[in-house]
Short mmCIF file of C-alpha atoms in Angstrom, two decimals:
data_model
loop_
_atom_site.label_atom_id
_atom_site.label_comp_id
_atom_site.label_asym_id
_atom_site.label_seq_id
_atom_site.Cartn_x
_atom_site.Cartn_y
_atom_site.Cartn_z
CA GLY R 1 0.00 0.00 0.00
CA GLU R 2 0.87 3.68 -0.02
CA ASN R 3 3.52 4.90 2.39
CA VAL R 4 3.93 8.60 3.13
CA GLU R 5 7.01 9.82 4.93
CA GLN R 6 7.16 13.31 6.39
CA HIS R 7 10.13 15.34 7.62
CA PRO R 8 11.05 16.95 9.89
CA SER R 9 9.05 15.79 12.89
CA THR R 10 9.60 19.12 14.64
CA LEU R 11 10.49 22.52 13.22
CA SER R 12 11.28 25.67 15.15
CA VAL R 13 11.43 28.92 13.22
CA GLN R 14 11.79 32.56 14.11
CA GLU R 15 8.79 34.72 13.33
CA GLY R 16 9.11 36.08 9.82
CA ASP R 17 11.30 33.25 8.58
CA SER R 18 10.18 30.53 6.19
CA ALA R 19 9.24 26.96 7.06
CA VAL R 20 9.53 23.99 4.73
CA ILE R 21 8.08 20.53 5.31
CA LYS R 22 8.81 17.67 2.94
CA CYS R 23 6.89 14.47 2.18
CA THR R 24 7.56 11.49 -0.03
CA TYR R 25 5.08 8.91 -1.23
CA SER R 26 5.48 5.47 -2.69
CA ASP R 27 2.43 4.85 -4.91
CA SER R 28 2.84 6.44 -8.34
CA ALA R 29 -0.95 6.17 -8.79
CA SER R 30 -1.58 8.73 -6.04
CA ASN R 31 -3.11 11.81 -7.61
CA TYR R 32 -4.13 14.19 -4.85
CA PHE R 33 -1.95 15.65 -2.12
CA PRO R 34 -3.54 17.79 0.60
CA TRP R 35 -1.87 19.51 3.53
CA TYR R 36 -3.64 19.89 6.86
CA LYS R 37 -3.07 22.05 9.90
CA GLN R 38 -4.16 20.62 13.21
CA GLU R 39 -4.34 22.64 16.39
CA LEU R 40 -4.46 20.95 19.77
CA GLY R 41 -7.75 19.20 20.41
CA LYS R 42 -9.20 20.03 17.01
CA GLY R 43 -9.76 18.28 13.73
CA PRO R 44 -7.43 18.82 10.76
CA GLN R 45 -8.07 21.85 8.60
CA LEU R 46 -7.17 21.84 4.92
CA ILE R 47 -4.70 24.62 4.16
CA ILE R 48 -3.72 23.80 0.59
CA ASP R 49 -3.83 20.89 -1.82
CA ILE R 50 -2.36 19.96 -5.17
CA ARG R 51 -3.31 17.48 -7.85
CA SER R 52 -0.92 15.38 -9.84
CA ASN R 53 -1.35 17.41 -13.03
CA VAL R 54 0.05 20.53 -11.38
CA GLY R 55 3.61 21.21 -10.23
CA GLU R 56 3.08 24.14 -7.92
CA LYS R 57 0.27 25.98 -6.20
CA LYS R 58 0.33 29.08 -4.06
CA ASP R 59 -2.14 30.72 -1.72
CA GLN R 60 -0.83 33.90 -0.09
CA ARG R 61 1.94 32.81 2.31
CA ILE R 62 1.49 29.11 1.64
CA ALA R 63 2.76 27.17 -1.35
CA VAL R 64 3.01 23.52 -2.27
CA THR R 65 5.29 21.95 -4.86
CA LEU R 66 4.98 18.48 -6.36
CA ASN R 67 7.64 16.43 -8.10
CA LYS R 68 5.87 13.40 -9.55
CA THR R 69 9.03 11.85 -10.90
CA ALA R 70 10.71 11.87 -7.53
CA LYS R 71 7.42 11.24 -5.73
CA HIS R 72 7.80 14.06 -3.29
CA PHE R 73 5.90 17.18 -2.38
CA SER R 74 6.67 20.06 -0.06
CA LEU R 75 4.85 22.72 1.93
CA HIS R 76 6.36 26.18 2.09
CA ILE R 77 5.19 28.80 4.58
CA THR R 78 6.71 32.25 4.21
CA GLU R 79 6.72 35.11 6.69
CA THR R 80 5.74 32.81 9.51
CA GLN R 81 3.61 34.14 12.35
CA PRO R 82 2.98 32.77 15.86
CA GLU R 83 -0.48 31.63 14.79
CA ASP R 84 1.17 29.29 12.28
CA SER R 85 2.30 27.17 15.25
CA ALA R 86 0.51 23.81 14.97
CA VAL R 87 0.98 20.27 13.72
CA TYR R 88 1.01 19.95 9.95
CA PHE R 89 0.17 16.74 8.11
CA CYS R 90 0.73 15.86 4.50
CA ALA R 91 -1.39 13.19 2.85
CA ALA R 92 -1.68 11.30 -0.41
CA ARG R 93 -4.87 9.91 -1.87
CA VAL R 94 -4.64 6.23 -2.64
CA SER R 95 -7.08 3.68 -3.97
CA TRP R 96 -10.78 3.99 -3.24
CA GLY R 97 -10.36 7.59 -2.17
CA LYS R 98 -8.54 6.87 1.07
CA LEU R 99 -5.96 9.32 2.38
CA GLN R 100 -2.64 8.09 3.73
CA PHE R 101 -1.20 10.59 6.20
CA GLY R 102 2.36 11.44 7.03
CA ALA R 103 3.52 11.32 10.64
CA GLY R 104 3.12 15.05 11.14
CA THR R 105 5.40 18.02 11.80
CA GLN R 106 5.16 20.11 14.95
CA VAL R 107 5.88 23.69 13.90
CA VAL R 108 6.76 26.22 16.58
CA VAL R 109 7.08 29.86 15.57
CA THR R 110 8.86 31.92 18.17
CA PRO R 111 8.27 35.68 18.32
CA GLY C 1 -17.47 26.02 2.51
CA ALA C 2 -18.29 22.46 3.40
CA VAL C 3 -18.87 21.79 7.09
CA VAL C 4 -18.98 18.56 9.05
CA SER C 5 -20.43 18.79 12.53
CA GLN C 6 -19.11 16.17 14.96
CA HIS C 7 -20.60 15.48 18.40
CA PRO C 8 -19.86 15.13 21.18
CA SER C 9 -16.55 16.98 21.34
CA ARG C 10 -15.55 15.06 24.44
CA VAL C 11 -17.04 12.18 26.38
CA ILE C 12 -16.08 10.18 29.44
CA CYS C 13 -17.60 6.74 29.87
CA LYS C 14 -17.18 3.76 32.14
CA SER C 15 -15.55 0.54 31.00
CA GLY C 16 -18.02 -1.82 29.42
CA THR C 17 -20.43 0.83 28.23
CA SER C 18 -21.02 2.00 24.66
CA VAL C 19 -20.51 5.44 23.21
CA LYS C 20 -21.96 6.87 20.01
CA ILE C 21 -20.25 9.60 17.99
CA GLU C 22 -22.17 11.47 15.29
CA CYS C 23 -20.98 13.28 12.23
CA ARG C 24 -23.30 15.37 10.09
CA SER C 25 -22.52 17.07 6.81
CA LEU C 26 -24.32 20.39 7.00
CA ASP C 27 -24.27 21.70 3.46
CA PHE C 28 -23.35 18.82 1.19
CA GLN C 29 -24.12 15.17 0.68
CA ALA C 30 -21.48 12.98 2.24
CA THR C 31 -21.31 10.06 -0.14
CA THR C 32 -18.35 8.61 1.70
CA MET C 33 -17.40 8.92 5.34
CA PHE C 34 -14.03 8.05 6.79
CA TRP C 35 -13.43 7.39 10.47
CA TYR C 36 -10.01 7.93 12.01
CA ARG C 37 -8.43 7.38 15.39
CA GLN C 38 -5.57 9.51 16.62
CA PHE C 39 -3.45 8.79 19.67
CA PRO C 40 -1.50 11.61 21.36
CA LYS C 41 1.35 12.97 19.27
CA GLN C 42 0.59 10.51 16.47
CA SER C 43 -0.88 10.71 13.02
CA LEU C 44 -4.40 9.90 11.92
CA MET C 45 -5.02 6.21 11.45
CA LEU C 46 -7.92 5.22 9.21
CA MET C 47 -10.31 2.84 10.92
CA ALA C 48 -13.01 2.38 8.31
CA THR C 49 -14.64 3.76 5.19
CA SER C 50 -18.38 3.83 4.70
CA ASN C 51 -20.54 4.65 1.73
CA GLU C 52 -24.10 5.72 2.24
CA GLY C 53 -26.40 2.73 2.40
CA SER C 54 -23.59 0.18 2.38
CA LYS C 55 -21.68 -1.73 5.01
CA ALA C 56 -18.48 -0.13 6.16
CA THR C 57 -15.10 -1.40 5.05
CA TYR C 58 -12.73 -1.77 7.97
CA GLU C 59 -8.97 -1.46 7.90
CA GLN C 60 -6.87 -4.41 8.92
CA GLY C 61 -6.76 -4.84 12.67
CA VAL C 62 -9.91 -2.83 13.39
CA GLU C 63 -12.65 -4.90 15.03
CA LYS C 64 -15.89 -4.34 13.15
CA ASP C 65 -17.98 -5.71 16.00
CA LYS C 66 -16.43 -3.27 18.42
CA PHE C 67 -16.54 -0.17 16.25
CA LEU C 68 -19.99 -0.10 14.67
CA ILE C 69 -20.42 2.33 11.81
CA ASN C 70 -23.74 3.38 10.39
CA HIS C 71 -24.10 5.58 7.33
CA ALA C 72 -27.81 5.38 6.69
CA SER C 73 -28.20 8.81 5.08
CA LEU C 74 -26.16 11.17 2.96
CA THR C 75 -25.82 13.62 5.84
CA LEU C 76 -25.29 11.43 8.88
CA SER C 77 -22.80 8.79 9.92
CA THR C 78 -22.28 7.37 13.39
CA LEU C 79 -19.49 5.46 15.08
CA THR C 80 -20.43 3.42 18.14
CA VAL C 81 -17.66 2.15 20.36
CA THR C 82 -19.13 -0.91 22.06
CA SER C 83 -17.98 -2.37 25.37
CA ALA C 84 -15.40 0.38 25.68
CA HIS C 85 -12.13 -0.25 27.50
CA PRO C 86 -9.46 2.20 28.65
CA GLU C 87 -7.30 1.32 25.63
CA ASP C 88 -10.09 2.69 23.42
CA SER C 89 -9.43 6.14 24.84
CA SER C 90 -8.39 8.26 21.90
CA PHE C 91 -9.32 11.15 19.62
CA TYR C 92 -11.83 10.03 16.99
CA ILE C 93 -12.27 12.09 13.83
CA CYS C 94 -14.63 11.74 10.90
CA SER C 95 -14.07 13.00 7.39
CA ALA C 96 -16.61 13.28 4.62
CA SER C 97 -16.35 13.53 0.87
CA ASP C 98 -19.02 13.99 -1.75
CA ASP C 99 -19.46 12.09 -4.97
CA ARG C 100 -17.44 14.63 -6.92
CA GLY C 101 -14.37 13.53 -4.97
CA GLN C 102 -13.17 17.11 -4.77
CA GLY C 103 -11.91 16.98 -1.26
CA TYR C 104 -12.35 15.88 2.30
CA THR C 105 -13.98 17.80 5.11
CA PHE C 106 -13.02 16.83 8.63
CA GLY C 107 -15.08 17.00 11.77
CA SER C 108 -13.73 18.68 14.88
CA GLY C 109 -13.02 15.39 16.61
CA THR C 110 -14.25 13.59 19.73
CA ARG C 111 -12.02 13.04 22.73
CA LEU C 112 -13.10 9.71 24.27
CA THR C 113 -11.89 8.81 27.74
CA VAL C 114 -12.81 5.41 29.14
CA VAL C 115 -12.43 5.08 32.90
#
């Protein structure tokens, strides 16, 4: 089955700096790659997603890049703010619409 | 945007009792519902997938007789944890998608504590 690896597990950044989280997937048939932000005690919130026919997508301070050949995709957050502190999960859609999640990255933005 | 309402947000129950968790899609028809379990500081683990009007498909290692899933309508799915034990204590999250397969909307989660 699909295996999604996510790095790093924790990321500390200074406010205003950029944060990058990387994920790799194993199933070349995966065609949808969402990123979720999860705050403590809450459900995941979609922050950006990308489909396999697109290489890059941007939404204000957040961008995602996809390299289908290498089977990896990355989340980029620029100009980080304290409210960006949370756990971020990448995911890949596999057969029958199921999402396989990465292990998560705890992002801490220090003022 | 799409909203999935999940209740209760937290519940404490005694060992041996059953607990029901509800997820409702408020403004779209949830053709498929996914149920996840998340232990502290871990990722989301898929428990089962259910399509409206059909029996749920459970992931390997998930006891279907213990975690009963009902998806009788396009706006409501329930997860019942039967004969709960302390090791069932976890954060349970539902996620719904419509038949266009455009995305997944997550509920806010239910913190279950079995004492």
